[in-house]
C-alpha positions in Angstrom: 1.8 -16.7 15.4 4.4 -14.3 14.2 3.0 -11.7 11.7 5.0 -8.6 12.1 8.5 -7.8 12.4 9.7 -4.1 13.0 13.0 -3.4 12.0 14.2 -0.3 14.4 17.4 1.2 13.7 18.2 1.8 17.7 20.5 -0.4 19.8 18.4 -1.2 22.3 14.8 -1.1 23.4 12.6 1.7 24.1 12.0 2.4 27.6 9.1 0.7 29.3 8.1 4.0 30.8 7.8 5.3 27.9 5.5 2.9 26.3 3.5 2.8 29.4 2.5 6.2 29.1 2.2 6.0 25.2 -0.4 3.0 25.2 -2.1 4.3 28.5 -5.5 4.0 27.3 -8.8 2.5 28.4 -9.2 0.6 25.9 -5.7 -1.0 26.3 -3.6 -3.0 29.1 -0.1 -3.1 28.9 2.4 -5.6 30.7 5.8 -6.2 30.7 7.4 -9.0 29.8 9.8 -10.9 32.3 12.7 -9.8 30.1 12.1 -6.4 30.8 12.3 -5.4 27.3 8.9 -7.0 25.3 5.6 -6.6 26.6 2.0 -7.6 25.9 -1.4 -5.8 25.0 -4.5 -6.8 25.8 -7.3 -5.3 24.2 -10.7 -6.4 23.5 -10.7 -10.4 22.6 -7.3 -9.5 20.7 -4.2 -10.1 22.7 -0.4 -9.1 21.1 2.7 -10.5 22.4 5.7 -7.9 21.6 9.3 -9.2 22.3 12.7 -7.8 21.3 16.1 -9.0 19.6 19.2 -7.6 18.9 21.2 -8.6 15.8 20.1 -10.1 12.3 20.9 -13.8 13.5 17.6 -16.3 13.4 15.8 -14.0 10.8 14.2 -14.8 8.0 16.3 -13.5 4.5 14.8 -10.7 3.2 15.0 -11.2 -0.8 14.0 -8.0 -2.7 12.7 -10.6 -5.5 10.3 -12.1 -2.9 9.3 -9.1 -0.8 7.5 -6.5 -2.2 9.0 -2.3 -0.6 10.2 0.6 -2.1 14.1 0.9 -2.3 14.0 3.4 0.6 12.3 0.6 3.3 15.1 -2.0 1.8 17.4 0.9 2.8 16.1 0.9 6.1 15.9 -2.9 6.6 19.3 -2.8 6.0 20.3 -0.4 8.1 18.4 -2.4 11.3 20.0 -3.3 14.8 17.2 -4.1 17.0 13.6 -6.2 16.4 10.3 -6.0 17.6 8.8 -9.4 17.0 4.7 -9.2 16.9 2.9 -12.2 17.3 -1.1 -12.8 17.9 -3.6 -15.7 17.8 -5.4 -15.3 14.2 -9.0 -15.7 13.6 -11.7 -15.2 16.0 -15.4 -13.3 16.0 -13.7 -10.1 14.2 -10.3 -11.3 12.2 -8.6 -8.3 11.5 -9.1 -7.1 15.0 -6.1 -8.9 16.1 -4.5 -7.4 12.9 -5.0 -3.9 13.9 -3.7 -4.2 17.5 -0.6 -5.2 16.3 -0.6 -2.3 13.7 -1.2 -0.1 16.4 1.6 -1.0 18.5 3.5 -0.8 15.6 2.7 2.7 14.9 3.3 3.6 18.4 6.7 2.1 18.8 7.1 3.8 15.8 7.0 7.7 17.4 9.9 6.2 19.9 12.5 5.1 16.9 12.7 4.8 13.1 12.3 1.6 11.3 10.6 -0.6 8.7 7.3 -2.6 9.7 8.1 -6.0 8.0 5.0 -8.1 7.4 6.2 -12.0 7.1 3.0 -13.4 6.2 2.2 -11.5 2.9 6.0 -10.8 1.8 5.9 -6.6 2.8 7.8 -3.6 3.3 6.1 -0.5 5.1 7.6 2.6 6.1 5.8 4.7 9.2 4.0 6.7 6.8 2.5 3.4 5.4 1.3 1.9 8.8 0.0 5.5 9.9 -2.3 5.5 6.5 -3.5 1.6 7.0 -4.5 2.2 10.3 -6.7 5.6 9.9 -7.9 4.9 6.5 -10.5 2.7 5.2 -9.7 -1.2 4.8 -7.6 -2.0 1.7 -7.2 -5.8 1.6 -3.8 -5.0 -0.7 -1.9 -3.7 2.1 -1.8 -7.3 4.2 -1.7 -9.7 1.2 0.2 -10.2 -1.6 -0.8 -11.9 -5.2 2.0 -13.8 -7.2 1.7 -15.3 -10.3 3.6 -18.3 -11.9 3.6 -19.7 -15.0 3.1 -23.6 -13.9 2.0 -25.0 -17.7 2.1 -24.5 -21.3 -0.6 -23.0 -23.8 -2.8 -20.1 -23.5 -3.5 -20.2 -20.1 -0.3 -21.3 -18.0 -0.6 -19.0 -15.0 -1.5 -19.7 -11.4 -2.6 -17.0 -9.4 -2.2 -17.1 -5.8 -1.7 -15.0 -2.3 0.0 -14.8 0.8 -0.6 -13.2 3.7 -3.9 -14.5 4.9 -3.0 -16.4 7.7 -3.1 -13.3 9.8 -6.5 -13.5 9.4 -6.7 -17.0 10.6 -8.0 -18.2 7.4 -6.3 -20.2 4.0 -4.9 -18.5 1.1 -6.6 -18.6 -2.6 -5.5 -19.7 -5.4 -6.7 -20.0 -9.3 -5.2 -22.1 -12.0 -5.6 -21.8 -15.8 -5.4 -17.7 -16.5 -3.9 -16.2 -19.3 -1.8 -12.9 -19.2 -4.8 -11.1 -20.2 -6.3 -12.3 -17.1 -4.1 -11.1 -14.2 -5.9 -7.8 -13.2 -9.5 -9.5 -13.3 -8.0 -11.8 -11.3 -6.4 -9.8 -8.9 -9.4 -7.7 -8.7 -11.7 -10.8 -8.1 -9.2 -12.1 -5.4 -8.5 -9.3 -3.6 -12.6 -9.2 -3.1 -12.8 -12.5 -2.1 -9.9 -12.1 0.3 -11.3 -9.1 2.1 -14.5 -11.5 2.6 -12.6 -14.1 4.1 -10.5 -11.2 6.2 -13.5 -10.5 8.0 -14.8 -13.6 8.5 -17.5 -13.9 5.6 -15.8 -16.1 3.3 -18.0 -18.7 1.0 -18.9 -22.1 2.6 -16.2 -24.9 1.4 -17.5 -26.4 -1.7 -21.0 -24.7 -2.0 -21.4 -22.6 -5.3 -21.7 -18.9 -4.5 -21.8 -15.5 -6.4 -19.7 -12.9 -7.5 -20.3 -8.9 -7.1 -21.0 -9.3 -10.9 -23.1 -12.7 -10.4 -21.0 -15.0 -11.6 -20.7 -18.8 -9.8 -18.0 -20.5 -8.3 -17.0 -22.9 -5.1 -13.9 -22.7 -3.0 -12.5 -26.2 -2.4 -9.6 -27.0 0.0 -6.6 -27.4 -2.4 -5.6 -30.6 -1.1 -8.9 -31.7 -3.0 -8.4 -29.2 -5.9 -5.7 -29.9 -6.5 -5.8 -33.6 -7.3 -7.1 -33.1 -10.9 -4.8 -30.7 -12.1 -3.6 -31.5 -15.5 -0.1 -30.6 -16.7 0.8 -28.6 -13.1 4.3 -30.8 -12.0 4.2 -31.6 -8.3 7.6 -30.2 -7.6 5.1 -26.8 -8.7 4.6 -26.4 -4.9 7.8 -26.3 -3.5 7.6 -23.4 -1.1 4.3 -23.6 -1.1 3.3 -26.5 0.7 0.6 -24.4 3.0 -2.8 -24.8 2.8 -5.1 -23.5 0.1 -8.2 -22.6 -0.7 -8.5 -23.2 -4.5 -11.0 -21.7 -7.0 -13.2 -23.8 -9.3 -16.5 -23.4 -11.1 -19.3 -24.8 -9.6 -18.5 -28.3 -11.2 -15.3 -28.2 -9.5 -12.8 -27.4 -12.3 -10.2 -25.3 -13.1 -11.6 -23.7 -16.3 -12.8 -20.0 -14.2 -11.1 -17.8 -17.1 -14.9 -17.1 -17.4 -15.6 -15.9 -14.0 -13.7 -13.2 -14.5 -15.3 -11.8 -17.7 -17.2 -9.0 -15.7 -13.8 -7.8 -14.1 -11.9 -7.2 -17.2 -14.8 -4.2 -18.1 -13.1 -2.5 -14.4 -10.0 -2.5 -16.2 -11.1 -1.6 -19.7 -9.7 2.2 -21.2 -12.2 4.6 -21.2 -12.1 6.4 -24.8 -10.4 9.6 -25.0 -13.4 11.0 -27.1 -16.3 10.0 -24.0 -13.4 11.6 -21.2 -13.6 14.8 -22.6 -17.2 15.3 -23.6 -17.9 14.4 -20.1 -15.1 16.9 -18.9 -16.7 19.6 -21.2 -19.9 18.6 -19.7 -18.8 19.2 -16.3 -17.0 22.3 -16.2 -20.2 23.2 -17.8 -22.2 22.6 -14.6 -19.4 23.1 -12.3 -20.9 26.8 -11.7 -24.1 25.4 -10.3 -22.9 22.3 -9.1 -20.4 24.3 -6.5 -23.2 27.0 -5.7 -25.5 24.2 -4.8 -22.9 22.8 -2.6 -22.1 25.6 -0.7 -25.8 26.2 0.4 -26.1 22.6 1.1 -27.6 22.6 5.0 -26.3 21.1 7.6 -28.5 18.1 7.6 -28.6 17.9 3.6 -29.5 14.7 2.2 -27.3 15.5 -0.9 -23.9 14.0 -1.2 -21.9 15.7 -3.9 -19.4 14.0 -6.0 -16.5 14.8 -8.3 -14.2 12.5 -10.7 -11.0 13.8 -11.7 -7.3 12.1 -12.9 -4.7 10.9 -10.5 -1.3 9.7 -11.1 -0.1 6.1 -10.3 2.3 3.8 -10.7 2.6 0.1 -11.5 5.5 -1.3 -11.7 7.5 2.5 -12.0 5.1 3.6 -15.1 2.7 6.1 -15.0 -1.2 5.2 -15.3 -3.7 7.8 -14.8 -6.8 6.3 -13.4 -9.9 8.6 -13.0 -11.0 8.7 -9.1 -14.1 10.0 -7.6 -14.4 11.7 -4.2 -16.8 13.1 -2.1 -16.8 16.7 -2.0 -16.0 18.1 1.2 -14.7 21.8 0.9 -13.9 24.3 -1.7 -10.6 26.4 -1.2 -9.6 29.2 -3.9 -10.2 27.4 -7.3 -9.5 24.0 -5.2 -11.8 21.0 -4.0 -11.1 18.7 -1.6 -12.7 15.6 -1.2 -12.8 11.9 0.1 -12.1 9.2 -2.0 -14.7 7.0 -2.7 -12.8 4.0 -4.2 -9.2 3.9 -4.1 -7.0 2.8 -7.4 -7.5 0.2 -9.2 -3.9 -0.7 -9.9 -2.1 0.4 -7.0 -2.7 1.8 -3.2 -0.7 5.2 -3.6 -4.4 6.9 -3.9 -6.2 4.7 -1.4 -10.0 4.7 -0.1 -10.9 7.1 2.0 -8.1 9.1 2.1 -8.8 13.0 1.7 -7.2 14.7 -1.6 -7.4 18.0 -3.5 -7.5 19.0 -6.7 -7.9 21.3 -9.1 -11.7 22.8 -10.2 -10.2 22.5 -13.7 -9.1 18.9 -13.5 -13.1 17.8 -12.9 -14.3 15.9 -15.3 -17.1 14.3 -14.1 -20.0 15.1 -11.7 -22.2 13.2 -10.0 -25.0 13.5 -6.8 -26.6 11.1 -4.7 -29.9 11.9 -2.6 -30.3 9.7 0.8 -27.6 6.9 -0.9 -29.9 7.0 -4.2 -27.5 7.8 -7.3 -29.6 10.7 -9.6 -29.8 10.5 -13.0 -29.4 12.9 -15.7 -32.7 14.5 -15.8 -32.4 15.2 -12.2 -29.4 16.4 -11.8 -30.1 18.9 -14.7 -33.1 20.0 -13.1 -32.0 20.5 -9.4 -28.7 22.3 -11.2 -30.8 24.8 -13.4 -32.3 26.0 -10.3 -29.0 27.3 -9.3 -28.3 29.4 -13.2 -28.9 33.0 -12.6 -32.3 34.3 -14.1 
């Protein structure tokens, strides 16, 4: 299967010597192709087949409404001569091993010419400095799928909700019928979960009720099943979308889940202004002790420390600023840095695990954690005050 294409803006391809010595690894086997320009990578169970073409003829078009990039990878797409075509067998023991291969080669073709990684399957645009952060970063399920939503009925609850970009995986898309506007970011927290289940090969049985994070029940049903007893959805709905889903229901199989996502909307509800800055007041308060306890910490300390402060993103071109915590790492002249813990809610410019720093003076929240165990107030008063000068 086709997944990736990598739109290089260099005539021809890169020589084979090169990329013999760039993927000469143990972990790796290279072979040319017969052509002389492709090649293939064998690693693990995973196996990527890497071929090249010259010219825009025989692709797919690449409609800006459709794929999801900044202006400057459209830029770059348009500015393409050559092709790397990526193709893999989905699936298998460890899904997204395939998956990475491929990303790998990408990014190593990428340190030979510029281009645009363009994933077919989930509708993306990713510029090298994109493929270099989803390969060394923790797994985000956002970067390989993509969630659109169409309004298929009338009433207060017209949208479906669905993704692309699964097949990668080896393993169906989701859908969900029936949401309201109000609805899309519970949704597209609650899929995005589920998607990263199925990515590594723990998705829900077909048609058996499971749980959510939160504990609420649902099934998955093949949506040539679910599908059948939609009321009010026009078949010519579909049009474009005649792959195969997995469609989510309630555990009596129908399409009213607006309340399986109750629990999600509190992920996405405004913290008040008033509770932010008590708790910022509160931390710069302990922020003395809190750092001087850090930087005795031992080398085998069971302690992990903590921080919460604001970061900049932004959804469709506006600014939200979502509160982030990170792992303190080091302390630098007034400055933390950290590791994020979770990445951003509504966006992946701040993603999970990547390493940030900020400001002492933008903390405004503290937290520690003994041997995974979260402490509560009391205790992180009382380990704190040991650190106050008598």
């Amino acid at each position: 299967m086709e997944v990736y294409l990598l739109a290089t803006e260099q005539d021809g391809p890169v020589p084979l010597d090169a990329l013999r010595a760039s993927f000469a690894t143990d972990e790796v086997e290279f072979t040319p192709a017969e052509d002389g320009q492709g090649f293939v990578l064998r690693a693990d169970s995973s196996e990527v087949h890497v071929r090249l073409t010259v010219g825009a003829e025989g692709l797919p078009r690449f409609n800006k409404a459709a794929y999801s990039g900044s202006p400057e990878a459209f830029e770059r797409l348009g500015k393409a001569k050559a092709y790397y075509h990526l193709s893999l067998e989905p699936g298998g023991a460890q899904p997204t091993l395939p998956v990475f291969e491929a990303l790998w080669a990408v990014r190593t073709l990428l340190e030979h010419v510029p281009g645009v990684l363009v994933d077919l399957a989930a509708f993306k645009l990713h510029e090298p400095e994109d493929v270099v952060e989803i390969t060394e970063l923790d797994f985000d399920i956002r970067d390989h799928v993509h969630l659109h939503a169409v309004e298929v009925t009338e009433g207060d609850t017209p949208l479906w909700v669905h993704s692309h970009g699964m097949e990668k995986f080896g393993a169906r898309d989701l859908e969900i019928f029936h949401l309201a506007e109000q609805d899309l970011l519970p949704a597209e927290s609650f899929l995005h979960e589920l998607c990263t289940d199925l990515a590594f090969g723990q998705g829900p049985a077909l048609r058996s009720q499971v749980g959510t994070s939160e504990g609420q029940a649902f099934m998955v049903v093949p949506s040539e099943e679910a599908r059948a007893n939609l009321l009010g959805v026009p078949l010519e709905t579909f049009e474009g979308h005649e792959g195969l889903f997995l469609t989510v229901v309630s555990p009596l199989g129908r399409h009213n889940t607006s309340q399986l996502l109750v629990p999600y909307r509190e992920r996405f509800s405004q913290e008040p202004e008033e509770q932010t800055e008590s708790m910022r007041r509160e931390a710069q308060a302990l922020l003395p002790a809190f750092l001087a306890r850090f930087q005795r910490r031992g080398l085998m300390e069971p302690l992990t420390f903590l921080v919460r402060a604001p970061f900049d993103t932004h959804p469709d071109g506006n600014k939200v600023v979502e509160n982030l915590w990170l792992e303190l790492m080091a302390r630098d002249d007034g400055s933390l840095v950290g590791k994020l813990v979770d990445g951003a809610v509504h966006t992946t410019e701040w993603r999970k695990g990547a390493h940030v720093e900020v400001e002492e003076t933008q903390v405004n929240a503290l937290a520690l954690s003994r041997e995974g165990r979260a402490l509560d107030e009391g205790e992180i008063r009382a380990l704190l005050n040991a650190e106050r000068p008598m």
